[in-house]
């Protein structure tokens, strides 16, 4: 019984170190796979395109003609070209396409009246669609 009490914390610590080591190796692999032209997201949530990769830094274009330098460890994720395009240009993904709205048969058609902001419409009051007269 005492042996189980001693081994349980040791096993938990070993498993924690193992998962942390796995995450570090995945991050290292992602950083070495960076190449110019790839879309990335930084740890601060900035979306940019990789312009150049140096030993310790990455040059990111955050807007047309605006290039900044980040450390490789600041890159949180390398994005697929379609995902990067959808985020930057605001295009919905395949699963986010809006469904066409069905016309409701019971809906009452709304008349398109031009709004008038003249003093005359304010004097007419709410009876003819103008704003109520102020006193």
Tab-separated table of C-alpha atoms in Angstrom:
chain	number	residue	atom	x	y	z
A	1	UNK	CA	0.000	0.000	0.000
A	2	UNK	CA	2.815	2.400	0.887
A	3	UNK	CA	4.524	1.551	-2.384
A	4	UNK	CA	1.455	2.641	-4.396
A	5	UNK	CA	1.300	5.942	-2.511
A	6	UNK	CA	4.953	6.601	-3.392
A	7	UNK	CA	4.718	5.522	-7.055
A	8	UNK	CA	1.542	7.403	-7.952
A	9	UNK	CA	3.054	10.947	-7.733
A	10	UNK	CA	6.172	9.788	-9.574
A	11	UNK	CA	4.094	8.368	-12.436
A	12	UNK	CA	2.051	11.582	-12.630
A	13	UNK	CA	5.217	13.710	-12.848
A	14	UNK	CA	6.683	11.490	-15.579
A	15	UNK	CA	3.470	11.750	-17.627
A	16	UNK	CA	3.410	15.559	-17.276
A	17	UNK	CA	7.013	15.888	-18.448
A	18	UNK	CA	6.332	13.544	-21.349
A	19	UNK	CA	3.358	15.562	-22.630
A	20	UNK	CA	5.298	18.816	-22.260
A	21	UNK	CA	8.217	17.342	-24.207
A	22	UNK	CA	5.816	16.230	-26.961
A	23	UNK	CA	4.337	19.756	-27.245
A	24	UNK	CA	7.819	21.275	-27.414
A	25	UNK	CA	8.858	18.921	-30.207
A	26	UNK	CA	5.675	19.725	-32.176
A	27	UNK	CA	6.370	23.455	-31.779
A	28	UNK	CA	9.997	22.985	-32.864
A	29	UNK	CA	8.869	20.989	-35.896
A	30	UNK	CA	6.355	23.697	-36.861
A	31	UNK	CA	8.987	26.439	-36.523
A	32	UNK	CA	11.456	24.588	-38.734
A	33	UNK	CA	8.726	24.046	-41.351
A	34	UNK	CA	8.121	27.808	-41.779
A	35	UNK	CA	8.657	28.959	-45.330
A	36	UNK	CA	8.054	32.226	-47.208
A	37	UNK	CA	4.489	32.639	-48.447
A	38	UNK	CA	2.844	30.705	-45.602
A	39	UNK	CA	0.042	32.297	-43.597
A	40	UNK	CA	0.579	32.288	-39.833
A	41	UNK	CA	-1.075	33.341	-36.571
A	42	UNK	CA	1.102	34.758	-33.808
A	43	UNK	CA	0.609	34.135	-30.100
A	44	UNK	CA	-0.910	37.621	-29.921
A	45	UNK	CA	-3.583	36.746	-32.497
A	46	UNK	CA	-2.011	38.629	-35.419
A	47	UNK	CA	-2.505	37.068	-38.853
A	48	UNK	CA	0.327	37.629	-41.296
A	49	UNK	CA	2.193	36.182	-44.243
A	50	UNK	CA	5.778	34.951	-43.916
A	51	UNK	CA	8.185	36.950	-46.094
A	52	UNK	CA	11.532	35.564	-44.885
A	53	UNK	CA	12.814	33.075	-42.324
A	54	UNK	CA	16.090	33.740	-40.509
A	55	UNK	CA	17.909	31.738	-37.810
A	56	UNK	CA	16.019	33.162	-34.820
A	57	UNK	CA	13.472	35.521	-36.403
A	58	UNK	CA	10.738	35.563	-39.006
A	59	UNK	CA	9.801	38.528	-41.194
A	60	UNK	CA	6.008	38.839	-41.388
A	61	UNK	CA	3.998	41.050	-43.719
A	62	UNK	CA	1.052	42.256	-41.621
A	63	UNK	CA	-0.310	44.607	-44.304
A	64	UNK	CA	0.701	45.294	-47.907
A	65	UNK	CA	4.184	46.785	-47.707
A	66	UNK	CA	4.432	46.551	-43.888
A	67	UNK	CA	6.999	43.964	-42.782
A	68	UNK	CA	7.781	43.269	-39.110
A	69	UNK	CA	10.253	40.998	-37.348
A	70	UNK	CA	9.075	38.353	-34.851
A	71	UNK	CA	10.911	35.599	-33.025
A	72	UNK	CA	10.101	32.110	-34.231
A	73	UNK	CA	8.642	31.290	-30.825
A	74	UNK	CA	5.971	33.976	-31.373
A	75	UNK	CA	4.367	31.905	-34.146
A	76	UNK	CA	1.418	29.996	-32.709
A	77	UNK	CA	0.200	28.234	-35.860
A	78	UNK	CA	0.881	27.825	-39.545
A	79	UNK	CA	-2.430	28.054	-41.427
A	80	UNK	CA	-3.668	26.263	-44.531
A	81	UNK	CA	-3.823	28.584	-47.565
A	82	UNK	CA	-7.642	28.297	-47.721
A	83	UNK	CA	-8.035	29.054	-44.016
A	84	UNK	CA	-5.667	32.037	-44.224
A	85	UNK	CA	-7.526	33.394	-47.282
A	86	UNK	CA	-10.890	32.984	-45.531
A	87	UNK	CA	-9.677	34.866	-42.455
A	88	UNK	CA	-7.903	37.683	-44.277
A	89	UNK	CA	-10.480	38.272	-47.009
A	90	UNK	CA	-13.555	37.497	-44.925
A	91	UNK	CA	-14.706	34.614	-47.092
A	92	UNK	CA	-16.763	32.022	-45.233
A	93	UNK	CA	-15.496	28.475	-45.140
A	94	UNK	CA	-17.372	25.609	-46.768
A	95	UNK	CA	-19.271	24.824	-43.592
A	96	UNK	CA	-20.080	28.484	-42.903
A	97	UNK	CA	-21.952	29.317	-46.108
A	98	UNK	CA	-25.124	31.282	-45.392
A	99	UNK	CA	-28.348	29.501	-46.215
A	100	UNK	CA	-30.725	31.295	-48.564
A	101	UNK	CA	-33.657	32.818	-46.728
A	102	UNK	CA	-37.035	31.361	-47.607
A	103	UNK	CA	-39.802	33.843	-48.310
A	104	UNK	CA	-42.573	33.710	-45.749
A	105	UNK	CA	-46.015	33.445	-47.384
A	106	UNK	CA	-47.692	35.192	-44.428
A	107	UNK	CA	-45.255	38.089	-44.392
A	108	UNK	CA	-46.719	41.532	-45.009
A	109	UNK	CA	-44.822	43.432	-47.699
A	110	UNK	CA	-43.084	46.522	-46.399
A	111	UNK	CA	-43.505	49.688	-48.414
A	112	UNK	CA	-40.322	51.443	-49.364
A	113	UNK	CA	-40.903	55.081	-48.455
A	114	UNK	CA	-38.147	57.587	-48.661
A	115	UNK	CA	-37.223	59.092	-45.336
A	116	UNK	CA	-37.488	62.818	-45.132
A	117	UNK	CA	-35.591	64.801	-42.570
A	118	UNK	CA	-37.137	68.148	-43.353
A	119	UNK	CA	-38.931	70.359	-40.883
A	120	UNK	CA	-42.214	69.856	-42.773
A	121	UNK	CA	-42.325	66.148	-41.983
A	122	UNK	CA	-41.669	66.844	-38.306
A	123	UNK	CA	-44.663	69.210	-38.161
A	124	UNK	CA	-46.978	66.612	-39.700
A	125	UNK	CA	-46.335	64.356	-36.746
A	126	UNK	CA	-46.520	60.607	-36.621
A	127	UNK	CA	-49.785	60.401	-38.612
A	128	UNK	CA	-48.064	60.584	-41.988
A	129	UNK	CA	-44.857	58.833	-41.136
A	130	UNK	CA	-42.890	61.854	-40.023
A	131	UNK	CA	-41.259	62.246	-36.673
A	132	UNK	CA	-43.419	63.607	-33.858
A	133	UNK	CA	-43.341	67.348	-33.579
A	134	UNK	CA	-41.099	68.669	-30.829
A	135	UNK	CA	-42.491	71.235	-28.450
